[in-house]
Short mmCIF file of C-alpha atoms in Angstrom, two decimals:
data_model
loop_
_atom_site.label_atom_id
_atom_site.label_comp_id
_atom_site.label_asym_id
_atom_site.label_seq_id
_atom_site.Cartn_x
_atom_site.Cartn_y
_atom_site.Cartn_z
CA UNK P 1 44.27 -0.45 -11.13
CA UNK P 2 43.21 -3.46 -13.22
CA UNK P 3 43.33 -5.84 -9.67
CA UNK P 4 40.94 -2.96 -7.98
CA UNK P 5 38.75 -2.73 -10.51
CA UNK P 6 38.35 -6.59 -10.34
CA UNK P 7 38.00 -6.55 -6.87
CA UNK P 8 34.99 -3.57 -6.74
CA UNK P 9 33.08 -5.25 -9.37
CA UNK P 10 33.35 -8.41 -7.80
CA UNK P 11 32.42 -7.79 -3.95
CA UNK P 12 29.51 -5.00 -5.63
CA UNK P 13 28.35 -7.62 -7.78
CA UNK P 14 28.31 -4.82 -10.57
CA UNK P 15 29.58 -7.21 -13.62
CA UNK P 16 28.82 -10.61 -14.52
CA UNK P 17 31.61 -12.55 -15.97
CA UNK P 18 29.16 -14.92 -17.68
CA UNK P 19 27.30 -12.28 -19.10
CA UNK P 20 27.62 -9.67 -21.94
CA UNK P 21 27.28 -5.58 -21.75
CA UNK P 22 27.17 -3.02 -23.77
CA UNK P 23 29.85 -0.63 -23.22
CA UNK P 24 28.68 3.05 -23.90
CA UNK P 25 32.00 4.45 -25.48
CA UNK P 26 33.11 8.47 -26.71
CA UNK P 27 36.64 7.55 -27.42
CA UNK P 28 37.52 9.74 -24.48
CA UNK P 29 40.08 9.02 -21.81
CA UNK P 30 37.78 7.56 -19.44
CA UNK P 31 35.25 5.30 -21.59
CA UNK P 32 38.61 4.04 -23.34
CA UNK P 33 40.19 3.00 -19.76
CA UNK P 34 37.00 1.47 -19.28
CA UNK P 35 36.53 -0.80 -22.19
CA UNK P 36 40.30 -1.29 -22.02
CA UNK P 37 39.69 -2.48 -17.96
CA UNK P 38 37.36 -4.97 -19.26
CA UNK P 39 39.51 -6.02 -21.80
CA UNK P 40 42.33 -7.15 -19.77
CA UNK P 41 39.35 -8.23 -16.97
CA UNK P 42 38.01 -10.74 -19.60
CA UNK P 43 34.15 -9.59 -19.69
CA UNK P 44 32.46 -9.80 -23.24
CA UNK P 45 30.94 -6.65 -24.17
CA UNK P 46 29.93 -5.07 -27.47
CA UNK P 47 30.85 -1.47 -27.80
CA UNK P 48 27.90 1.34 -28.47
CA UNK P 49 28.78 4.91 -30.02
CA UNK P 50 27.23 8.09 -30.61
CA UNK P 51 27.89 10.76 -32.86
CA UNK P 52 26.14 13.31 -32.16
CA UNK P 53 27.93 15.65 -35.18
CA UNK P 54 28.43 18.64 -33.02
CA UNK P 55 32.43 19.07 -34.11
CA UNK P 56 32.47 18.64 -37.03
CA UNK P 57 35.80 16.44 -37.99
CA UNK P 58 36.44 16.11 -34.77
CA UNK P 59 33.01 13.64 -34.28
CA UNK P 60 33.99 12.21 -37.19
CA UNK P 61 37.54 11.28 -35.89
CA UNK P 62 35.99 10.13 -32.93
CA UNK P 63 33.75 7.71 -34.48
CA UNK P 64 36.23 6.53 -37.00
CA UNK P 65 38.46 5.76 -33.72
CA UNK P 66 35.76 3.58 -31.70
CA UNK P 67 35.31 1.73 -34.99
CA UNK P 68 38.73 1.15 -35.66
CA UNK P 69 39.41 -0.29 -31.44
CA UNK P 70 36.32 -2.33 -31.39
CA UNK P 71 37.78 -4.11 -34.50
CA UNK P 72 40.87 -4.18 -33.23
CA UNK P 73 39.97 -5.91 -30.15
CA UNK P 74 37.11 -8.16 -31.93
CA UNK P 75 34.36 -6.77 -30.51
CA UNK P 76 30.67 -5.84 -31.66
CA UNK P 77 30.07 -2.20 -33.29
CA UNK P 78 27.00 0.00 -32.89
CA UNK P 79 26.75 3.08 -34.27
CA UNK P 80 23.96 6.16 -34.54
CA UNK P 81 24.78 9.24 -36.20
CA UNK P 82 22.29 11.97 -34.78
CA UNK P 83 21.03 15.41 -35.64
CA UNK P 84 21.12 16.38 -32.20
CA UNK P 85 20.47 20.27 -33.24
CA UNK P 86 17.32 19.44 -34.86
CA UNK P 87 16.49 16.89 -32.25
CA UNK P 88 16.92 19.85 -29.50
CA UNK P 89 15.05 22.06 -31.45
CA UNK P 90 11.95 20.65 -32.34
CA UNK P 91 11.43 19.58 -28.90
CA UNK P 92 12.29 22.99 -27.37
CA UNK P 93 15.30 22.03 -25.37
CA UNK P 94 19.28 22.31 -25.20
CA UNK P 95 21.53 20.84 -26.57
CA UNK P 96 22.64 19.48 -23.84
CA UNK P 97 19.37 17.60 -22.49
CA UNK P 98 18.89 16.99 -26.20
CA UNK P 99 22.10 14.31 -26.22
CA UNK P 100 21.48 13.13 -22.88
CA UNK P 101 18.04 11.95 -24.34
CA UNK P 102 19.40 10.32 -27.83
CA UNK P 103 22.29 8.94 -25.62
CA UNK P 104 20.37 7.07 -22.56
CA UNK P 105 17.38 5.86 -25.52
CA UNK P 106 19.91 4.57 -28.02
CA UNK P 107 21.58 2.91 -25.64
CA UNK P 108 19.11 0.89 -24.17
CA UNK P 109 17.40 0.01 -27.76
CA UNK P 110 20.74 -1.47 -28.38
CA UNK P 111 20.51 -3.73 -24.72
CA UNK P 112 17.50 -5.01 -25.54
CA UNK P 113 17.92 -5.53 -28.93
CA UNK P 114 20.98 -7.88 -28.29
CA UNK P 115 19.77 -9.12 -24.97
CA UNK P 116 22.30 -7.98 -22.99
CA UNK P 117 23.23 -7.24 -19.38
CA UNK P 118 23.80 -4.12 -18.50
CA UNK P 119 24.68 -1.05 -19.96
CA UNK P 120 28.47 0.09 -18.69
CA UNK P 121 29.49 4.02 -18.45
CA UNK P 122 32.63 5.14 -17.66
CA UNK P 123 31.47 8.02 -14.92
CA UNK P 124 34.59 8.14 -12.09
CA UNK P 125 35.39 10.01 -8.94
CA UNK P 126 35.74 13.40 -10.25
CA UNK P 127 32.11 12.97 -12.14
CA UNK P 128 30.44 12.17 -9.04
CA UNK P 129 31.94 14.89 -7.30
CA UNK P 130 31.13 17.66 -9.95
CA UNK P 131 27.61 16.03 -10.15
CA UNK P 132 27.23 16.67 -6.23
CA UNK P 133 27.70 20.05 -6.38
CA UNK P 134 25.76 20.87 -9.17
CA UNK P 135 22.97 18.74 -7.52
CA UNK P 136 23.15 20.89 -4.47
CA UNK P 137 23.65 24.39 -6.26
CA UNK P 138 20.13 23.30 -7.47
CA UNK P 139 18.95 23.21 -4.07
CA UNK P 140 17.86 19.14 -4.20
CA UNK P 141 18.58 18.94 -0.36
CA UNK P 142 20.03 15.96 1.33
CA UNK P 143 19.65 13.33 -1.31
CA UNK P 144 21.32 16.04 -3.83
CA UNK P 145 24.40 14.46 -2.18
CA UNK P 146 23.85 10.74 -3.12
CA UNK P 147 24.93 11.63 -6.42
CA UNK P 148 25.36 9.42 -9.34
CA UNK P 149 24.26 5.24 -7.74
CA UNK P 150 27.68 2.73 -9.18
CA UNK P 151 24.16 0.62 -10.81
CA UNK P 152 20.43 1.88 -11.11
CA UNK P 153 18.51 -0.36 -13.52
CA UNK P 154 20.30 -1.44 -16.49
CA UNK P 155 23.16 1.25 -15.78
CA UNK P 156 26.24 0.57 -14.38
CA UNK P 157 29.26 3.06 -13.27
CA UNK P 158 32.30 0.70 -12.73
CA UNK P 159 34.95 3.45 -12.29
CA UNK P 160 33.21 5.83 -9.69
CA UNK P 161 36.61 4.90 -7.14
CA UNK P 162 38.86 5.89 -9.89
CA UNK P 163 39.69 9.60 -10.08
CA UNK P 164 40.71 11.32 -12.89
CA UNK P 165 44.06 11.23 -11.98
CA UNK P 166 44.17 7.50 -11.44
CA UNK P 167 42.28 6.49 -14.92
CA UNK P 168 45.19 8.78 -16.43
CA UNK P 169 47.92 7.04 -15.09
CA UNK P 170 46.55 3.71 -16.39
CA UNK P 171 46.34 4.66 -19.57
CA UNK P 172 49.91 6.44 -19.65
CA UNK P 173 51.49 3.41 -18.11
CA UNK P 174 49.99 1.03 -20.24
CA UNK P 175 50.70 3.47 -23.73
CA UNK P 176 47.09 3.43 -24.61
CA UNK P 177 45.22 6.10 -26.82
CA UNK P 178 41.98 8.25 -26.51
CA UNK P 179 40.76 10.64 -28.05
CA UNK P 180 40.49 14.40 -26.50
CA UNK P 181 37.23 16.54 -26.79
CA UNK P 182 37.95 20.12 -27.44
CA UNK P 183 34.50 20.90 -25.66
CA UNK P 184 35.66 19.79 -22.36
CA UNK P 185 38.11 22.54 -22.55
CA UNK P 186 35.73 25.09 -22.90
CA UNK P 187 33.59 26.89 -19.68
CA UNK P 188 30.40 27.69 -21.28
CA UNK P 189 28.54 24.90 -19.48
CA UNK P 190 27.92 24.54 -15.53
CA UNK P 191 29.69 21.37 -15.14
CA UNK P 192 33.01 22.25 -17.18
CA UNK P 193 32.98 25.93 -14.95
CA UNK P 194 32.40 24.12 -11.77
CA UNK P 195 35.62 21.41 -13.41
CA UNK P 196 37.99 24.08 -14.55
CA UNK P 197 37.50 26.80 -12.37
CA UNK P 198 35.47 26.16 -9.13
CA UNK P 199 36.75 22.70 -7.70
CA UNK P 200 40.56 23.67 -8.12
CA UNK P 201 39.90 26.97 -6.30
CA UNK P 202 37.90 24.80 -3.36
CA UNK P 203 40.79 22.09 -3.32
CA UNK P 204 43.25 25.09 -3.11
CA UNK P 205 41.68 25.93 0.52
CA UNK P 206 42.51 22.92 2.12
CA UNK P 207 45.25 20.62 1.63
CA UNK P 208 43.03 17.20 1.95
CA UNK P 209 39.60 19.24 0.64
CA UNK P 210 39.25 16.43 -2.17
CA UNK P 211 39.03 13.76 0.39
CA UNK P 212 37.06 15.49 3.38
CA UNK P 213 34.34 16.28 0.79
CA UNK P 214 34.26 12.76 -0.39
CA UNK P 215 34.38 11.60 3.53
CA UNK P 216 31.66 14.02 4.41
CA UNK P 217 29.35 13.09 1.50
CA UNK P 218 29.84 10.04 2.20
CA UNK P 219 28.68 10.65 5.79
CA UNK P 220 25.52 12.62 4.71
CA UNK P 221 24.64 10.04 2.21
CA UNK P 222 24.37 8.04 5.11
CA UNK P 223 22.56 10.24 7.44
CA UNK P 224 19.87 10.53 4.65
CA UNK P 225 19.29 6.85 4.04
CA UNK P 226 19.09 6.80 8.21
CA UNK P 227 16.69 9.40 8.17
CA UNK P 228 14.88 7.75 5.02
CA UNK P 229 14.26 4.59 7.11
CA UNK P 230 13.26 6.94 10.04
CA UNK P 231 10.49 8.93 7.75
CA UNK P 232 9.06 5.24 6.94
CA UNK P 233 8.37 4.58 10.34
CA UNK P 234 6.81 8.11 11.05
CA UNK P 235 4.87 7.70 8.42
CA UNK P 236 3.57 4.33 8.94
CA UNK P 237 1.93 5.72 12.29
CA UNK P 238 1.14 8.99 11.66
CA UNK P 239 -0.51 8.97 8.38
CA UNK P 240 -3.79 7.50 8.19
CA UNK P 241 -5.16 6.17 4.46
CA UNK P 242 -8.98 5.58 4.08
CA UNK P 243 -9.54 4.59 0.37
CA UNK P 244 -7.93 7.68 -1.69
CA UNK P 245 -7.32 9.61 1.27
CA UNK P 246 -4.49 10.15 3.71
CA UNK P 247 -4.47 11.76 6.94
CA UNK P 248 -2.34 13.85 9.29
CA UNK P 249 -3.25 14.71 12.86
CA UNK P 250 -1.70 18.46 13.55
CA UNK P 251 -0.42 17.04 16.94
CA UNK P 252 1.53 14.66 15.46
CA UNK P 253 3.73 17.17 13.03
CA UNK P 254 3.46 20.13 14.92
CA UNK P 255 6.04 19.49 17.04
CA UNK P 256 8.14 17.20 15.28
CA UNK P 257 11.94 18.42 14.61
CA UNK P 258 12.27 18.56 11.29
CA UNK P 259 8.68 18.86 10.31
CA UNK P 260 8.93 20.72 6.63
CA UNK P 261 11.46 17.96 5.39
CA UNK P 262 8.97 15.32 6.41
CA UNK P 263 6.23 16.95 4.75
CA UNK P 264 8.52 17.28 1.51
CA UNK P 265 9.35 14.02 2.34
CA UNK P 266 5.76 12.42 2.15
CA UNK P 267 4.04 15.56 -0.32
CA UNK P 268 6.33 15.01 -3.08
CA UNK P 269 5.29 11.86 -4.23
CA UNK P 270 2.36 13.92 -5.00
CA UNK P 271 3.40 16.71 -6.97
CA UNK P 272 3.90 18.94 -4.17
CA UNK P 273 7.39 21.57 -4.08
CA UNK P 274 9.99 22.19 -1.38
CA UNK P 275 8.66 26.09 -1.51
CA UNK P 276 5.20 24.49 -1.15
CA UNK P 277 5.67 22.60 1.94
CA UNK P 278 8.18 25.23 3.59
CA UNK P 279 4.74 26.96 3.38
CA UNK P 280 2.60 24.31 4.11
CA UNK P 281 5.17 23.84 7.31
CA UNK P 282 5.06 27.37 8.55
CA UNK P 283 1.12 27.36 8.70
CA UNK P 284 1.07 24.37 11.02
CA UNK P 285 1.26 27.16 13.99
CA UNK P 286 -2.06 28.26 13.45
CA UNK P 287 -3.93 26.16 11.12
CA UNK P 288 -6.58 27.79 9.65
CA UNK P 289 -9.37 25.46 8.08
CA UNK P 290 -10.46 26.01 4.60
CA UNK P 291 -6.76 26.41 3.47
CA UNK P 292 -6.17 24.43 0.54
CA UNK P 293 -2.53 23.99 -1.72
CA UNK P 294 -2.64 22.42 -4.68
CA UNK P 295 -0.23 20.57 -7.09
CA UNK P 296 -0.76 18.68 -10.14
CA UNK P 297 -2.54 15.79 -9.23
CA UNK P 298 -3.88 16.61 -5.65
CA UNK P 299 -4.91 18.91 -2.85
CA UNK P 300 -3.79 19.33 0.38
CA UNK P 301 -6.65 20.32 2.59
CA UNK P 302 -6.24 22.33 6.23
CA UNK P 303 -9.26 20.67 7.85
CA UNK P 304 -10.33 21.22 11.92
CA UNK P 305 -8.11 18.78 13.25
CA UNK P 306 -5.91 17.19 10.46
CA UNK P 307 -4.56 17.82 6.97
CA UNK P 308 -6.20 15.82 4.34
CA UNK P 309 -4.59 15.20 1.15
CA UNK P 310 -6.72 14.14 -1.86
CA UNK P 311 -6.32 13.10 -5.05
CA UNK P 312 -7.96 15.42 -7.43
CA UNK P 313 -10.55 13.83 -9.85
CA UNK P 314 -12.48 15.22 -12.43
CA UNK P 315 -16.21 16.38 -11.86
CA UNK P 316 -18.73 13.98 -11.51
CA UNK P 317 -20.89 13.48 -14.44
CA UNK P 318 -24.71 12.69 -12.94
CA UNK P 319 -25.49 8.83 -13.40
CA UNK P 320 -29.73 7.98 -14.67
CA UNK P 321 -30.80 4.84 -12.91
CA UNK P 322 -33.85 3.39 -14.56
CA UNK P 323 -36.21 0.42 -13.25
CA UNK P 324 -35.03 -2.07 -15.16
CA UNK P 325 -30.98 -1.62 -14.32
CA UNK P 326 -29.40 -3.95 -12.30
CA UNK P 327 -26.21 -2.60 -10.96
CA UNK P 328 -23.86 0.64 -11.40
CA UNK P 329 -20.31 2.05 -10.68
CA UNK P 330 -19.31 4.97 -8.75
CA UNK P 331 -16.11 6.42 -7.74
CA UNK P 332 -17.12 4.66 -4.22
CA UNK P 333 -16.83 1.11 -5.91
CA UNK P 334 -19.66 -1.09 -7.63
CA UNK P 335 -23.68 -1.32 -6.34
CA UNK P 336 -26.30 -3.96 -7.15
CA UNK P 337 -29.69 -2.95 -7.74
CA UNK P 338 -32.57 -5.28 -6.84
CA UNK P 339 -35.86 -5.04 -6.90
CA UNK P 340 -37.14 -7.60 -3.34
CA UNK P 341 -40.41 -7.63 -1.42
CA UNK P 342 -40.74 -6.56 1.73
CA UNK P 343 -40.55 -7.19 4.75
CA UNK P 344 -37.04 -8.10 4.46
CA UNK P 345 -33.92 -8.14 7.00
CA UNK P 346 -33.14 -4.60 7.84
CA UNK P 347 -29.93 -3.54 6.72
CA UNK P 348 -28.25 -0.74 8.92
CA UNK P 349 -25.52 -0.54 6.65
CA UNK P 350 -24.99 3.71 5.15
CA UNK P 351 -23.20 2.08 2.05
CA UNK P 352 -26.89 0.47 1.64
CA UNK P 353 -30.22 1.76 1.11
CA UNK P 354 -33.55 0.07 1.16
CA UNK P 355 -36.34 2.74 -0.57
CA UNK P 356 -40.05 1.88 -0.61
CA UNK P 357 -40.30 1.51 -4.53
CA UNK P 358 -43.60 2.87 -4.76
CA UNK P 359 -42.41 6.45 -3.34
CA UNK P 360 -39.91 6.48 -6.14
CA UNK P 361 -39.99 8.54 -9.89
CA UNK P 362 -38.08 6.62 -12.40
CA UNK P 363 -35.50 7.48 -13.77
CA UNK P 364 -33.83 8.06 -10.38
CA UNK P 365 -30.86 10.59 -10.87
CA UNK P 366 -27.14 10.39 -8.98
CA UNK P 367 -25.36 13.64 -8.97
CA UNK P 368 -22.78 15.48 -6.54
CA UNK P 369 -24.36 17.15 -3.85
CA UNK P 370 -25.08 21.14 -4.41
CA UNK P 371 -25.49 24.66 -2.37
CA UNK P 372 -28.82 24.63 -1.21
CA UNK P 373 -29.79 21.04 -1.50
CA UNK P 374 -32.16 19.76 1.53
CA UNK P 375 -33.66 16.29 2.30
CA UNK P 376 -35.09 15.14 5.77
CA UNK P 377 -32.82 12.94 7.38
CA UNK P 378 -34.14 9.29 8.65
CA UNK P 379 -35.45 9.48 11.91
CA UNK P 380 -36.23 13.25 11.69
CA UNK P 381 -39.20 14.87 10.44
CA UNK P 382 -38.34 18.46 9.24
CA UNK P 383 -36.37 19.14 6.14
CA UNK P 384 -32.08 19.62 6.74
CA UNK P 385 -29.68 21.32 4.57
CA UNK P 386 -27.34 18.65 3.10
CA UNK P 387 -24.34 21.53 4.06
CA UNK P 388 -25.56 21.32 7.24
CA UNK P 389 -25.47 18.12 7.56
CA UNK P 390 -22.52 16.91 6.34
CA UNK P 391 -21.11 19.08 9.17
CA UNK P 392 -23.25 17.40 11.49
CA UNK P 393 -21.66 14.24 10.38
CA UNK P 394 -18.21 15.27 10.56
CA UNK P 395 -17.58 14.98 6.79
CA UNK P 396 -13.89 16.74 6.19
CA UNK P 397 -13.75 19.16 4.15
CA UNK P 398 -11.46 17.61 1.31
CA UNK P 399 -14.62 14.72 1.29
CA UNK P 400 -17.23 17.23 1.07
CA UNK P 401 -17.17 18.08 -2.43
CA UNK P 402 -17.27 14.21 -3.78
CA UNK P 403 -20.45 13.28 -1.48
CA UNK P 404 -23.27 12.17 -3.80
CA UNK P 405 -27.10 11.85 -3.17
CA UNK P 406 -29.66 10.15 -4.97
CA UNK P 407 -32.41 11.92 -6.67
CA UNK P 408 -35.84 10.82 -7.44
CA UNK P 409 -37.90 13.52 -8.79
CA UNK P 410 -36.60 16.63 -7.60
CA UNK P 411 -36.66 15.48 -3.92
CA UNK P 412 -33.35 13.57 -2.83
CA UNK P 413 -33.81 10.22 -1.71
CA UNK P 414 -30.09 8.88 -0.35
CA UNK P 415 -27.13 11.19 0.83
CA UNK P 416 -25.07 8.05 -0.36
CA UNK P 417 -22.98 6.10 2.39
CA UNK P 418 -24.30 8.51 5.06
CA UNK P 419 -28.46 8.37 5.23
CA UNK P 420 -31.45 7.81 3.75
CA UNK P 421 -34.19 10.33 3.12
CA UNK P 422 -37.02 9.63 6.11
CA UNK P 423 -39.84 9.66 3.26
CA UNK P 424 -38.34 6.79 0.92
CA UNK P 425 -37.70 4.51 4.19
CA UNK P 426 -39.68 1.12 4.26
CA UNK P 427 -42.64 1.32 6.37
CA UNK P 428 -45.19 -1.99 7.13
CA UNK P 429 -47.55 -0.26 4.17
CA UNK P 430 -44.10 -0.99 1.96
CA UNK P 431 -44.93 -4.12 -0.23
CA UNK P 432 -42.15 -3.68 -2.66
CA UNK P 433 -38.48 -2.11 -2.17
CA UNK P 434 -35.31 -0.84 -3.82
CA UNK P 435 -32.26 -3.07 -2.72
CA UNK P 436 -29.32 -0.64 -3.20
CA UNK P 437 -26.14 -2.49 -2.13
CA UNK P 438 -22.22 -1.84 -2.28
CA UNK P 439 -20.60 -4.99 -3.94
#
C-alpha cells in the first residue's frame, strides 16, 4: 500500500515532499493509516486534533492517544477541546454541522498560523462512495456524483483509492493501533444507516456492485464535466449581457434537449432552485409576458421575445441637482454637468442631453419614472405618456422599472438615455445651455 500511495500522490501532485502539512487526525483507523503512510513516505507534517467531548472518556482516550503518537513519532501537537453542544446550540444547528464547522475552522487557523501546505484528511473509497449516495438521495443531480475532489483548496484526501478494507489490512500487517469510535457503530445518522445497513444490502445484489458503481460514477462524473464544457459554449452564444443584464432568446432554449438543466445550469449562480427552473422550463411552451420568478438576489423576467434576468436593486432614492453642481452618479455610471454657451456641436448622443438653461427651475429633480408621468417627446409636439413610450421604444420589461427622467419643476425635462423633452431642446433663441454628459 505504502508504494501506491507514493505513486498517487506523486503523479496527482497531491503532496509536496519539500513542504509541511497539517495532518487532521481522530485516532481512528483511517487518519492513523494516514499519518502512519506519511510516516514511512517521509513527508513532515504536524498533527491537528479535535475533541469535541461528545463521549465522554472515550474523547478523552482519544486525545490522550494522538498526543501520546505524535510524541512518539516527533511530531508537532495541536489541540482544541470544544463545547460542540453549546456551539450547536446557540447557533441553532446539529450537532453534526456544529463539528463539521469547529473542525474545517480550527483546522485551517492552525495552516495558516504555522504556514503550512495543505491540510491532509484521511477520507478513502468507502467515504466517497457513502458521500455519493447521500449527495444524490438529496436530489443534487449530476454533479451529486463527483463526490468528495482528492484536493479543493487547502484540503487534500490522499487515501480516496484505498477502501476500507485495504487501509485495514495495512494497519493489521504492519501491528499498528487506532482507536475505535463507538458512534460509528451506531445508525442514528444518515451516513452510518446508509454504511451499516444500505450499501451491504446493494453490494449483496450483485457480485461486482462495489466496482460497477465506482466504474459508473466514474463515467457520469465524466459525462458532467463534458456537458459542463458543453453549457459554456451554449452559453457564450446564447446569452446576451448588456451592463447588469443578461438575455435569452426563447428560440434558442425552446428547443434545446435538455433545456431545464441548462437553465439550472446558468440560474443558479443567481439564487435560483432546481423546482424553480423545472418551472421556469415548462413555461417556455407558451411564454406569457409579464411573468416574473424571483430568488434572492434577482428576477427572472418573461418579456415578448426573451427572458431577462436582472439583478434586483434597491429603490431609487430621487437625486436634487442644483446650478452650481458639477457632476453626479447614477446606477447608469457617472455624468458631468456643465454649464457652455450656445451654439455648440450638437450631440445626438441619448446618454447626453443639452437643455436650454433658461427653460430650467433649479433645483432640477432625478427620480424613477411613475404611472401617469407624461412629457412631449423631441421632435413631437403633443404631450406622450412615459408608459407609452417606453413601449414605443422597446424598453423590456425587467428595464422598465429602473428608467429615470429628469425633472425641472413639475414638468420632466430628460427620459434619461432615451430622449429629451421637445420644450428644454436648444433652439437659435438658446444663449446658454445645460451640458449633461455620461463620463
Amino acid at each position: 500500500m505504502l508504494d501506491i500511495f507514493r505513486s498517487h500522490v506523486s503523479s496527482k501532485n497531491l503532496i509536496d515532499p519539500q513542504c509541511t502539512y497539517l495532518l487532521a487526525c481522530s485516532g481512528g483507523m483511517d487518519s492513523m493509516c494516514l499519518g502512519n503512510l506519511l510516516t514511512q513516505a517521509g513527508i513532515s507534517f504536524e498533527v491537528a486534533h479535535l475533541n469535541f467531548q461528545l463521549r465522554g472518556s472515550e474523547s478523552i482516550g482519544d486525545e490522550e492517544f494522538v498526543r501520546s503518537w505524535a510524541k512518539d513519532h516527533g511530531l508537532t501537537f495541536h489541540l482544541k477541546q470544544a463545547d460542540t453542544e453549546s456551539y450547536a446550540l446557540a447557533r441553532g444547528i446539529s450537532i453534526q454541522m456544529a463539528a463539521r464547522e469547529i473542525r474545517y475552522a480550527f483546522f485551517e487557523e492552525i495552516r495558516a498560523a504555522q504556514n503550512l501546505h495543505g491540510i491532509l484528511l484521511a477520507h478513502h473509497e468507502d467515504d466517497q462512495l457513502e458521500t455519493i449516495f447521500l449527495n444524490l438521495l438529496r436530489g443534487t443531480g449530476i454533479e451529486g456524483v463527483y463526490g468528495m475532489a482528492d484536493r479543493k483548496g487547502w484540503l487534500i484526501r490522499p487515501l480516496l483509492p484505498f477502501s476500507r478494507t485495504d487501509i485495514q489490512s495495512f494497519m493489521e500487517l504492519n501491528q499498528l493501533k487506532w482507536r475505535d469510535d463507538s458512534s460509528n457503530n451506531k445508525s442514528d445518522y444518515k451516513r452510518n444507516n446508509l454504511r451499516i445497513n444500505g450499501l451491504p444490502a446493494i453490494y449483496n445484489l450483485e457480485k461486482d456492485a462495489r466496482k460497477n458503481l465506482l466504474t459508473s460514477f466514474q463515467r457520469l462524473k465524466d459525462t458532467g464535466k463534458a456537458f459542463s464544457g458543453l453549457f459554456e459554449t451554449w452559453k457564450k452564444t446564447a446569452i446576451r449581457e448588456e451592463s447588469n443584464f443578461q438575455f435569452l432568446a426563447y428560440e434558442s432554449i425552446q428547443n434545446q434537449p435538455g433545456a431545464a438543466t441548462l437553465l439550472y445550469f446558468w440560474l443558479r449562480l443567481y439564487g435560483f432552485n432546481s423546482d424553480q427552473t423545472q418551472v421556469i422550463a415548462s413555461s417556455l411552451g407558451q411564454p406569457k409576458s409579464g411573468v416574473v420568478f424571483k430568488s434572492a438576489t434577482h428576477l427572472l423576467h418573461f418579456d415578448r421575445m426573451e427572458l431577462i434576468l436582472a439583478p434586483i436593486v434597491e429603490d431609487f432614492k430621487p437625486i436634487l441637482i442644483r446650478e452650481s453642481d458639477s457632476g453626479l452618479s447614477l446606477p447608469e455610471g457617472q455624468f458631468s454637468i456643465t454649464p457652455q454657451k450656445w451654439p455648440a456641436q450638437l450631440d445626438k448622443n441619448p446618454m447626453h442631453a443639452q437643455l436650454d438653461t433658461a427653460r430650467l427651475e433649479f433645483p432640477l429633480q432625478i427620480r424613477t419614472w411613475q404611472e401617469g408621468d407624461k412629457f412631449v417627446p423631441l421632435g413631437m409636439t403633443s404631450s406622450k405618456k412615459i408608459s407609452d413610450f417606453l413601449i414605443d421604444s422597446k424598453i423590456p420589461l425587467a428595464k422598465k422599472r429602473d428608467v429615470k427622467v429628469l425633472v425641472s419643476g413639475k414638468e420632466i425635462v430628460w427620459v434619461i438615455g432615451l430622449r429629451i423633452a421637445d420644450w428644454a431642446k436648444c433652439t437659435p433663441a438658446t444663449q446658454r445651455m445645460l451640458y449633461i454628459k455620461k463620463t
